[in-house]
Coordinates of C-alpha atoms in Angstrom, one line a residue:
Chain O
M1 CA 93.8 -6.9 130.4
E2 CA 91.1 -4.3 129.9
D3 CA 91.7 -4.3 126.4
L4 CA 91.2 -8.1 126.2
E5 CA 88.3 -8.2 127.6
K6 CA 86.8 -5.2 125.7
Q7 CA 87.6 -7.4 122.4
L8 CA 85.6 -10.5 124.4
A9 CA 82.7 -8.3 124.6
E10 CA 82.6 -7.2 121.1
M11 CA 83.2 -10.6 119.8
K12 CA 80.2 -11.7 121.8
S13 CA 77.9 -9.3 120.4
R14 CA 79.2 -9.9 117.0
L15 CA 78.3 -13.9 117.8
D16 CA 74.6 -12.9 119.2
T17 CA 74.0 -10.7 115.9
L18 CA 75.2 -13.7 113.5
S19 CA 73.1 -16.4 115.9
N20 CA 69.8 -14.2 115.4
K21 CA 70.7 -13.8 111.8
S22 CA 71.4 -17.3 110.7
P23 CA 68.5 -19.2 109.1
Q24 CA 66.2 -20.7 111.2
N25 CA 64.5 -24.3 111.2
K26 CA 61.6 -23.2 109.2
I27 CA 60.3 -24.2 105.5
S28 CA 58.1 -21.5 103.5
L29 CA 56.2 -22.7 100.4
I30 CA 54.4 -20.7 98.1
V31 CA 51.4 -22.5 96.6
F32 CA 50.5 -20.4 93.4
S33 CA 49.5 -23.2 92.0
G34 CA 46.0 -25.0 92.3
D35 CA 47.0 -28.2 90.4
L36 CA 46.1 -31.5 92.3
D37 CA 49.8 -32.6 91.9
K38 CA 51.5 -29.5 93.1
A39 CA 49.4 -29.1 95.9
L40 CA 50.1 -32.6 96.5
A41 CA 53.7 -32.1 96.6
A42 CA 53.5 -28.9 98.8
F43 CA 51.6 -30.9 101.4
V44 CA 54.1 -34.0 101.4
I45 CA 56.7 -31.3 102.0
A46 CA 55.1 -29.1 104.4
S47 CA 54.2 -32.0 106.5
G48 CA 57.4 -34.0 105.8
A49 CA 59.3 -31.0 107.3
V50 CA 57.3 -30.8 110.8
A51 CA 57.5 -34.3 110.8
M52 CA 61.5 -33.7 111.2
G53 CA 61.0 -30.8 113.4
M54 CA 60.6 -28.1 111.5
E55 CA 58.2 -25.3 111.4
A56 CA 56.3 -25.1 108.3
V57 CA 54.2 -21.8 106.7
M58 CA 52.3 -22.0 103.4
F59 CA 51.3 -19.3 101.2
F60 CA 48.5 -20.0 99.1
T61 CA 48.2 -17.2 96.0
F62 CA 46.7 -17.0 92.6
W63 CA 45.5 -20.2 91.5
G64 CA 46.2 -21.9 94.9
T65 CA 43.6 -19.3 96.6
P66 CA 40.4 -21.5 95.1
L67 CA 42.3 -24.5 96.9
L68 CA 40.9 -23.2 100.3
R69 CA 37.3 -22.1 99.6
A70 CA 34.8 -24.0 101.5
K71 CA 32.2 -25.7 99.5
G72 CA 28.4 -24.3 99.8
K73 CA 29.4 -21.1 101.1
E74 CA 29.7 -18.9 98.3
A75 CA 29.1 -15.2 99.0
G76 CA 25.8 -13.9 97.3
D77 CA 26.6 -10.1 96.1
K78 CA 29.1 -10.6 93.3
D79 CA 29.6 -8.4 90.3
P80 CA 29.6 -10.3 87.1
M81 CA 33.1 -11.1 86.7
S82 CA 33.7 -12.4 90.0
K83 CA 30.5 -14.6 89.9
M84 CA 32.0 -16.1 86.3
F85 CA 35.5 -16.4 88.1
G86 CA 33.8 -18.2 91.0
A87 CA 32.1 -20.7 89.0
M88 CA 35.0 -21.8 86.6
L89 CA 37.7 -22.0 89.3
P90 CA 38.0 -25.1 91.7
T91 CA 36.0 -24.6 95.0
G92 CA 38.1 -26.5 97.6
A93 CA 40.8 -29.1 97.6
R94 CA 38.9 -31.6 96.2
D95 CA 38.1 -29.8 93.3
A96 CA 41.5 -30.2 92.0
K97 CA 43.1 -31.5 88.7
L98 CA 46.1 -32.8 87.7
S99 CA 48.5 -30.5 85.8
K100 CA 49.1 -32.9 82.8
M101 CA 46.9 -36.0 81.6
N102 CA 43.6 -34.6 83.2
M103 CA 41.9 -35.7 80.1
G104 CA 38.8 -34.4 80.8
G105 CA 38.8 -35.5 84.5
M106 CA 39.2 -39.2 83.6
G107 CA 43.5 -38.7 84.3
T108 CA 42.5 -37.2 87.4
A109 CA 40.1 -39.7 88.9
M110 CA 42.5 -42.5 88.0
M111 CA 45.2 -40.7 90.1
K112 CA 42.8 -40.3 92.7
S113 CA 41.7 -44.0 92.8
L114 CA 45.6 -44.3 92.6
M115 CA 46.4 -42.9 95.8
K116 CA 43.7 -44.4 97.6
K117 CA 45.0 -47.5 96.6
K118 CA 48.5 -47.1 97.7
N119 CA 47.6 -45.4 101.0
V120 CA 48.5 -41.7 99.8
A121 CA 46.5 -39.5 101.5
S122 CA 43.9 -37.0 99.4
L123 CA 44.5 -33.4 99.4
E124 CA 41.6 -32.8 101.9
E125 CA 43.2 -35.0 104.2
F126 CA 46.7 -33.7 103.8
L127 CA 44.6 -30.1 104.8
A128 CA 43.3 -31.9 108.1
L129 CA 46.9 -33.2 108.7
A130 CA 48.5 -29.8 108.3
E131 CA 46.4 -28.3 110.7
E132 CA 46.6 -31.1 113.4
L133 CA 50.5 -30.5 112.8
G134 CA 50.3 -26.8 113.3
V135 CA 51.2 -25.7 109.5
R136 CA 50.6 -22.2 109.1
I137 CA 48.7 -21.1 106.3
F138 CA 48.4 -17.4 104.7
I139 CA 45.8 -16.7 102.1
C140 CA 46.9 -14.0 99.4
E141 CA 44.9 -10.9 100.0
M142 CA 45.6 -10.0 96.5
S143 CA 44.5 -12.9 94.5
M144 CA 41.5 -13.0 96.9
D145 CA 40.6 -9.4 95.8
L146 CA 41.5 -10.1 91.9
M147 CA 39.6 -13.2 92.1
G148 CA 36.6 -11.9 93.7
F149 CA 37.0 -14.4 97.0
K150 CA 35.6 -13.1 100.3
R151 CA 36.8 -14.3 103.8
E152 CA 33.5 -15.8 104.7
E153 CA 33.8 -18.2 101.5
M154 CA 37.0 -19.8 102.4
I155 CA 37.8 -22.7 105.0
E156 CA 38.1 -22.8 108.6
Y157 CA 41.5 -23.5 109.6
E158 CA 43.2 -22.8 112.8
H159 CA 46.5 -21.5 111.9
L160 CA 45.2 -19.2 109.1
T161 CA 46.4 -15.8 108.1
Y162 CA 45.1 -13.1 105.1
G163 CA 48.2 -11.6 104.4
G164 CA 50.2 -9.9 101.1
V165 CA 53.7 -10.3 100.0
A166 CA 54.9 -8.6 103.3
G167 CA 54.1 -11.4 105.5
F168 CA 55.6 -14.0 102.9
L169 CA 58.8 -12.1 102.8
A170 CA 59.0 -11.7 106.6
E171 CA 58.9 -15.7 107.1
A172 CA 60.8 -16.3 104.1
Q173 CA 63.8 -14.3 105.4
E174 CA 63.6 -16.7 108.5
S175 CA 63.6 -19.9 106.7
K176 CA 66.1 -22.3 105.8
I177 CA 64.3 -23.4 102.8
Q178 CA 61.7 -21.5 100.4
L179 CA 59.9 -23.0 97.4
F180 CA 57.7 -21.5 94.7
I181 CA 55.3 -24.4 94.0
Chain X
M1 CA 92.9 -14.5 133.8
E2 CA 90.9 -18.0 134.2
D3 CA 87.5 -16.0 133.7
L4 CA 88.8 -14.8 130.2
E5 CA 89.8 -18.2 129.3
K6 CA 86.6 -19.7 130.2
Q7 CA 84.9 -17.1 128.2
L8 CA 87.2 -17.6 125.4
A9 CA 86.5 -21.5 125.3
E10 CA 82.7 -20.9 125.4
M11 CA 82.6 -18.6 122.4
K12 CA 85.0 -20.8 120.4
S13 CA 82.4 -23.7 121.3
R14 CA 79.6 -21.1 120.0
L15 CA 81.6 -20.4 116.5
D16 CA 82.4 -24.0 116.0
T17 CA 78.1 -24.6 116.2
L18 CA 77.7 -21.6 114.0
S19 CA 79.9 -22.5 111.8
N20 CA 78.2 -26.2 111.0
K21 CA 75.1 -24.6 110.8
S22 CA 75.7 -22.3 108.5
P23 CA 74.5 -23.4 104.9
Q24 CA 76.9 -25.5 102.9
N25 CA 78.1 -25.1 99.6
K26 CA 75.3 -27.3 97.9
I27 CA 72.3 -26.8 95.6
S28 CA 69.1 -29.3 95.7
L29 CA 66.5 -29.2 93.1
I30 CA 63.5 -30.8 93.0
V31 CA 62.7 -31.9 89.6
F32 CA 59.0 -32.0 89.7
S33 CA 58.1 -31.3 86.0
G34 CA 58.8 -33.6 83.2
D35 CA 59.1 -31.6 80.4
L36 CA 62.1 -30.9 78.0
D37 CA 62.6 -27.0 78.8
K38 CA 62.3 -27.6 82.9
A39 CA 64.4 -30.5 83.1
L40 CA 66.9 -28.8 80.8
A41 CA 67.1 -25.5 83.3
A42 CA 67.4 -27.9 86.2
F43 CA 70.6 -29.8 84.6
V44 CA 72.3 -26.7 83.2
I45 CA 71.8 -25.5 87.1
A46 CA 73.1 -28.6 88.5
S47 CA 76.1 -28.9 86.2
G48 CA 76.6 -25.1 86.6
A49 CA 76.8 -25.6 90.2
V50 CA 79.2 -28.5 90.2
A51 CA 81.5 -26.0 87.7
M52 CA 81.4 -23.6 90.4
G53 CA 82.9 -26.1 93.2
M54 CA 79.4 -26.7 94.2
E55 CA 77.7 -30.0 95.2
A56 CA 74.6 -30.4 93.3
V57 CA 71.9 -33.0 94.3
M58 CA 68.3 -33.4 92.1
F59 CA 65.2 -35.1 93.6
F60 CA 63.0 -36.1 90.9
T61 CA 59.5 -36.5 91.7
F62 CA 56.0 -37.0 90.1
W63 CA 56.3 -36.0 86.4
G64 CA 60.1 -35.9 86.6
T65 CA 60.3 -39.5 87.5
P66 CA 59.6 -41.3 84.0
L67 CA 62.6 -39.0 82.6
L68 CA 64.7 -41.3 84.5
R69 CA 63.3 -44.6 83.2
A70 CA 65.4 -46.6 80.9
K71 CA 64.2 -47.4 77.5
G72 CA 63.3 -51.1 76.8
K73 CA 63.5 -52.4 80.2
E74 CA 59.5 -52.1 81.1
A75 CA 58.6 -54.9 84.0
G76 CA 55.8 -57.3 82.8
D77 CA 53.5 -58.2 85.4
K78 CA 51.6 -54.8 86.1
D79 CA 48.0 -54.2 86.8
P80 CA 46.2 -52.5 84.0
M81 CA 46.5 -49.0 85.6
S82 CA 50.1 -48.9 86.1
K83 CA 50.2 -50.3 82.2
M84 CA 48.1 -47.2 81.1
F85 CA 50.7 -44.9 83.2
G86 CA 53.6 -46.8 81.6
A87 CA 52.3 -46.1 78.0
M88 CA 51.3 -42.7 78.1
L89 CA 54.2 -41.4 79.9
P90 CA 57.6 -40.5 78.5
T91 CA 60.2 -43.6 78.7
G92 CA 63.6 -41.5 79.3
A93 CA 65.0 -38.0 78.6
R94 CA 64.9 -38.6 75.3
D95 CA 60.9 -38.2 75.3
A96 CA 60.6 -35.3 77.1
K97 CA 58.4 -32.4 75.3
L98 CA 58.3 -28.8 76.0
S99 CA 55.8 -27.4 78.3
K100 CA 54.8 -25.0 75.6
M101 CA 54.5 -25.1 71.7
N102 CA 55.1 -28.6 71.6
M103 CA 52.3 -28.4 68.6
G104 CA 51.9 -32.2 68.4
G105 CA 55.9 -32.5 68.6
M106 CA 56.9 -30.3 65.7
G107 CA 57.7 -27.6 68.6
T108 CA 60.1 -30.0 70.4
A109 CA 61.7 -31.0 67.4
M110 CA 62.5 -27.5 66.5
M111 CA 63.8 -27.0 69.8
K112 CA 65.8 -30.0 69.9
S113 CA 67.3 -29.1 66.5
L114 CA 67.9 -25.6 68.0
M115 CA 69.6 -27.3 70.6
K116 CA 72.1 -29.0 68.3
K117 CA 72.7 -26.4 65.9
K118 CA 74.0 -24.2 68.9
N119 CA 75.9 -26.6 70.7
V120 CA 73.5 -26.8 73.7
A121 CA 73.5 -30.4 74.9
S122 CA 70.7 -32.9 74.8
L123 CA 68.9 -33.7 78.1
E124 CA 70.7 -37.4 77.9
E125 CA 73.9 -35.9 77.3
F126 CA 73.3 -33.9 80.1
L127 CA 72.6 -36.9 82.3
A128 CA 75.5 -38.2 81.5
L129 CA 77.3 -35.4 82.4
A130 CA 75.9 -35.3 85.5
E131 CA 76.9 -38.6 86.5
E132 CA 80.5 -38.0 85.3
L133 CA 80.4 -34.9 87.3
G134 CA 79.2 -36.6 90.5
V135 CA 75.8 -35.0 90.5
R136 CA 73.6 -37.2 93.3
I137 CA 70.3 -38.0 92.1
F138 CA 67.3 -39.0 94.3
I139 CA 64.2 -41.1 92.6
C140 CA 60.8 -40.4 94.8
E141 CA 59.3 -43.5 95.7
M142 CA 55.8 -42.7 96.6
S143 CA 55.9 -41.1 92.6
M144 CA 57.0 -44.4 91.7
D145 CA 54.8 -46.4 93.5
L146 CA 51.7 -44.3 92.1
M147 CA 52.8 -44.3 88.5
G148 CA 53.9 -48.3 88.8
F149 CA 57.3 -48.2 88.1
K150 CA 59.8 -50.5 89.4
R151 CA 63.2 -49.9 90.0
E152 CA 64.2 -52.5 87.8
E153 CA 62.9 -50.4 84.7
M154 CA 64.9 -47.2 85.8
I155 CA 68.3 -46.0 84.4
E156 CA 71.6 -47.0 85.9
Y157 CA 73.3 -44.4 87.3
E158 CA 76.3 -44.0 89.6
H159 CA 75.2 -41.8 92.4
L160 CA 71.4 -42.9 92.3
T161 CA 69.2 -43.0 95.5
Y162 CA 65.5 -44.5 95.9
G163 CA 64.0 -42.2 98.8
G164 CA 61.2 -40.0 100.1
V165 CA 60.6 -36.1 101.4
A166 CA 62.6 -37.1 104.5
G167 CA 65.7 -37.6 101.9
F168 CA 65.1 -34.3 100.1
L169 CA 64.8 -32.1 103.4
A170 CA 67.8 -33.7 104.8
E171 CA 69.8 -32.4 101.9
A172 CA 67.9 -29.2 101.3
Q173 CA 68.6 -28.2 105.1
E174 CA 72.3 -28.2 104.5
S175 CA 72.0 -26.4 101.2
K176 CA 72.6 -23.0 100.4
I177 CA 70.0 -23.1 97.2
Q178 CA 66.7 -25.0 96.9
L179 CA 64.8 -24.7 94.0
F180 CA 61.3 -26.5 92.9
I181 CA 61.4 -26.8 89.3
Chain A
M1 CA 98.5 -13.7 128.2
E2 CA 100.3 -13.7 124.8
D3 CA 98.3 -16.9 123.9
L4 CA 94.8 -15.5 125.2
E5 CA 95.5 -12.5 122.3
K6 CA 96.6 -15.0 119.6
Q7 CA 93.2 -17.2 120.7
L8 CA 91.4 -13.7 120.4
A9 CA 92.9 -13.0 116.5
E10 CA 92.2 -16.5 115.3
M11 CA 88.5 -15.9 116.6
K12 CA 88.1 -13.0 115.2
S13 CA 89.1 -14.4 111.8
R14 CA 86.4 -16.8 112.1
L15 CA 83.8 -14.3 112.8
D16 CA 84.7 -12.6 110.0
T17 CA 84.7 -15.2 107.5
L18 CA 81.0 -16.5 109.0
S19 CA 79.9 -12.7 108.4
N20 CA 80.8 -12.8 105.0
K21 CA 80.0 -16.5 104.2
S22 CA 76.4 -15.8 105.8
P23 CA 73.4 -15.5 103.5
Q24 CA 72.8 -11.5 102.8
N25 CA 69.6 -9.8 102.6
K26 CA 69.0 -10.5 98.8
I27 CA 66.3 -12.4 96.8
S28 CA 67.2 -13.9 93.5
L29 CA 64.7 -15.0 91.3
I30 CA 64.5 -16.9 88.3
V31 CA 61.5 -16.1 85.8
F32 CA 61.5 -19.1 83.8
S33 CA 57.9 -18.8 82.8
G34 CA 56.7 -16.3 80.3
D35 CA 52.9 -16.5 81.6
L36 CA 51.3 -13.2 83.0
D37 CA 50.3 -14.5 86.4
K38 CA 53.9 -16.0 87.0
A39 CA 55.7 -13.1 86.0
L40 CA 53.1 -11.0 87.8
A41 CA 53.9 -12.9 90.9
A42 CA 57.4 -12.5 90.4
F43 CA 57.3 -9.0 90.0
V44 CA 55.3 -8.3 93.2
I45 CA 57.8 -10.4 95.3
A46 CA 60.7 -8.6 93.9
S47 CA 59.6 -5.1 94.4
G48 CA 57.8 -6.2 97.9
A49 CA 61.5 -7.1 99.0
V50 CA 63.2 -3.9 98.1
A51 CA 60.1 -2.3 100.0
M52 CA 61.5 -4.2 102.8
G53 CA 64.9 -3.3 102.5
M54 CA 66.3 -6.0 100.4
E55 CA 68.2 -6.2 97.4
A56 CA 66.5 -8.3 94.3
V57 CA 68.2 -10.1 91.3
M58 CA 65.7 -11.3 88.4
F59 CA 67.2 -13.7 86.1
F60 CA 64.8 -14.1 82.8
T61 CA 65.7 -17.5 81.2
F62 CA 63.7 -19.5 78.6
W63 CA 59.8 -18.7 78.1
G64 CA 60.6 -15.6 80.5
T65 CA 62.9 -14.0 77.8
P66 CA 60.7 -12.6 75.5
L67 CA 58.8 -10.6 78.0
L68 CA 61.9 -8.4 78.1
R69 CA 61.7 -7.9 74.3
A70 CA 61.1 -4.5 73.0
K71 CA 57.9 -3.9 70.5
G72 CA 58.9 -2.5 67.1
K73 CA 62.6 -3.5 67.3
E74 CA 62.9 -6.7 65.4
A75 CA 66.2 -7.5 63.8
G76 CA 66.0 -8.4 60.5
D77 CA 68.3 -10.8 58.9
K78 CA 67.2 -13.9 61.2
D79 CA 67.1 -17.7 59.9
P80 CA 63.8 -18.7 59.1
M81 CA 63.8 -21.0 62.7
S82 CA 64.7 -17.8 64.3
K83 CA 61.9 -16.2 62.6
M84 CA 59.1 -18.6 63.3
F85 CA 60.3 -18.3 67.4
G86 CA 60.2 -14.6 66.8
A87 CA 56.4 -14.5 65.5
M88 CA 55.0 -16.9 68.1
L89 CA 56.6 -15.9 71.1
P90 CA 55.3 -12.7 72.9
T91 CA 57.0 -9.3 72.3
G92 CA 57.0 -7.8 75.6
A93 CA 55.5 -7.7 78.7
R94 CA 52.1 -6.3 77.2
D95 CA 51.6 -9.6 75.1
A96 CA 52.0 -12.0 78.2
K97 CA 49.1 -14.5 78.4
L98 CA 47.7 -16.3 81.6
S99 CA 49.0 -19.6 82.6
K100 CA 45.4 -21.3 82.6
M101 CA 41.8 -20.0 81.7
N102 CA 43.5 -18.1 78.8
M103 CA 40.3 -19.1 76.5
G104 CA 41.5 -17.8 73.5
G105 CA 43.0 -14.4 74.9
M106 CA 39.5 -13.8 76.8
G107 CA 40.7 -15.0 80.3
T108 CA 43.6 -12.8 79.8
A109 CA 41.5 -9.6 78.9
M110 CA 39.5 -10.4 81.9
M111 CA 42.1 -10.5 84.3
K112 CA 43.8 -7.2 83.2
S113 CA 40.3 -5.4 83.4
L114 CA 40.3 -6.9 86.9
M115 CA 44.0 -5.6 87.7
K116 CA 43.0 -2.4 86.5
K117 CA 39.9 -2.2 88.5
K118 CA 41.4 -3.6 91.3
N119 CA 44.8 -1.1 90.9
V120 CA 47.1 -3.8 90.5
A121 CA 49.7 -2.5 88.0
S122 CA 50.4 -4.3 85.1
L123 CA 53.3 -6.2 84.1
E124 CA 54.8 -3.3 82.1
E125 CA 53.9 -1.0 85.0
F126 CA 55.5 -3.3 87.2
L127 CA 58.8 -3.8 85.0
A128 CA 59.0 0.4 85.2
L129 CA 58.9 0.1 89.0
A130 CA 61.3 -2.5 89.3
E131 CA 63.7 -0.1 87.5
E132 CA 63.1 2.7 89.8
L133 CA 63.8 0.6 92.5
G134 CA 66.9 -0.8 91.3
V135 CA 65.6 -4.4 91.1
R136 CA 68.8 -5.9 88.6
I137 CA 67.7 -7.9 85.9
F138 CA 69.7 -10.7 84.0
I139 CA 68.5 -12.1 80.8
C140 CA 69.8 -15.7 79.6
E141 CA 72.5 -15.7 76.6
M142 CA 71.7 -19.3 76.1
S143 CA 68.1 -18.7 75.6
M144 CA 68.4 -15.8 73.5
D145 CA 70.7 -17.6 71.5
L146 CA 68.0 -20.5 71.4
M147 CA 65.2 -18.5 70.5
G148 CA 67.4 -16.3 68.1
F149 CA 66.9 -13.0 69.9
K150 CA 69.5 -10.3 69.6
R151 CA 70.6 -7.6 72.3
E152 CA 69.2 -5.1 70.2
E153 CA 65.4 -6.4 70.2
M154 CA 65.5 -6.0 74.1
I155 CA 64.1 -3.6 75.9
E156 CA 66.1 -0.5 77.6
Y157 CA 66.6 -1.3 81.2
E158 CA 69.0 0.8 83.7
H159 CA 70.2 -2.4 85.6
L160 CA 70.8 -5.2 83.0
T161 CA 73.2 -7.5 82.2
Y162 CA 73.2 -10.5 79.6
G163 CA 74.8 -13.8 81.7
G164 CA 74.5 -17.2 82.0
V165 CA 74.0 -19.9 84.9
A166 CA 77.3 -18.9 86.6
G167 CA 75.8 -15.4 87.0
F168 CA 73.0 -16.4 88.8
L169 CA 74.6 -18.8 90.7
A170 CA 77.1 -16.2 92.0
E171 CA 74.0 -13.9 93.3
A172 CA 72.1 -16.8 94.6
Q173 CA 75.0 -18.0 96.7
E174 CA 74.9 -14.8 98.5
S175 CA 71.1 -14.4 98.6
K176 CA 69.1 -15.4 101.6
I177 CA 65.7 -16.4 99.4
Q178 CA 65.9 -17.8 96.0
L179 CA 62.9 -19.2 94.0
F180 CA 62.3 -20.7 90.6
I181 CA 59.3 -19.1 89.0

């Protein structure tokens, strides 16, 4: 009898461990691309996930980072290379271009006009929606450092964290779905 | 004694819940890209997964969508923008091009000839194989709407569903592996 | 009493099965891209994962394959197409270029100089670090075959395996995180 109780207790503890380990109801997205089409896909997935009761976390890294710069907040004292990157990369979601068929901006303009006509939210609107839905956003510090972006140049967003790969991995380990976009 | 039985029953129910929650033997692939090389990778992975006893689901979205158009079935009454998209995007898997080294089509032709020589199936053959293997395919309705594709223009495929992000997320939540290609 | 013991034994076996099935502490990365920026992201994630106590496996396929060629080890007897691929694709990680803003090599050189200045390891250094950390690397045999690469042309790496999609899927099934890069 005592032995049975001991066995039961042991199994209970194993069950507890397993329950905690099992992937939670969360999705983690790496937004590596700065392209309009891919960023759009990322936001559609993230907001769709929240609509389904999941938690969503987005990690903006490399080309995705400049999508989160704020217009008109460029920092002054930058070295020449940072200035050059700053000028060549998009400033905010509104500047994003299609990965294909951009055709000097004409394809991107066409796609944006189509999105409006078909009632698909713009990237800026999706960003505002994500904030409202409580989607958490990480900005990769290594990318910011490489591209010479400073924190005061980035957008204001309620659920924003500056972090590195460890932050992503910690979230991803607890997520049911992880995508590199 | 009674208490032990009660504990046992409780643990059994927890085990059942855990078993149902644990990721199933399924893979979900988002085929966002319309490039020959990436679509090829997606089909190699999907058919490989079925060969290993897994279930495979592919979600064709954005640039991946035109890969599933059927030749010679273009709908007539389209607005000018939809006509333009229709003309510029590939019609079916046979039209897919390499993401790099396309070189005006020469690189893609070279790769296709190499695939034939090395007995690697073509994209069209992989699509037929996928149908035979029971790979389920979703086509993204938002992408079709944006690009002006109609259902009657798409391929016939036994396991085809038209759907949105909710459809993807429902499958992905139950999958062990999810990839964005 | 006997019945209780039987029930306990059955639940124990179910627990064992669940424990084995539950995703392990491993990450599987498909490195499909041969771009400097994406390969860099892959190595940052893989080495970060090991630093967090995870096991990391990288699958180099398609454009990622030539990143693992060794300099000065090109095989002699090749058909014309393999020679052409051999000449046009990068030979090793040092040859990798940015996916965007390469600008005839100027953008890539700029990024490399920035990486040095900001103390971000180069791709070659990350590869050496990965070997030290015990990151396992798979090279896709189908890709090598298509591109005409031979085993004697590839780098020496302690934890190297030549394999196919089945190898990837077996690792991915046991992984908590899987990304297609």
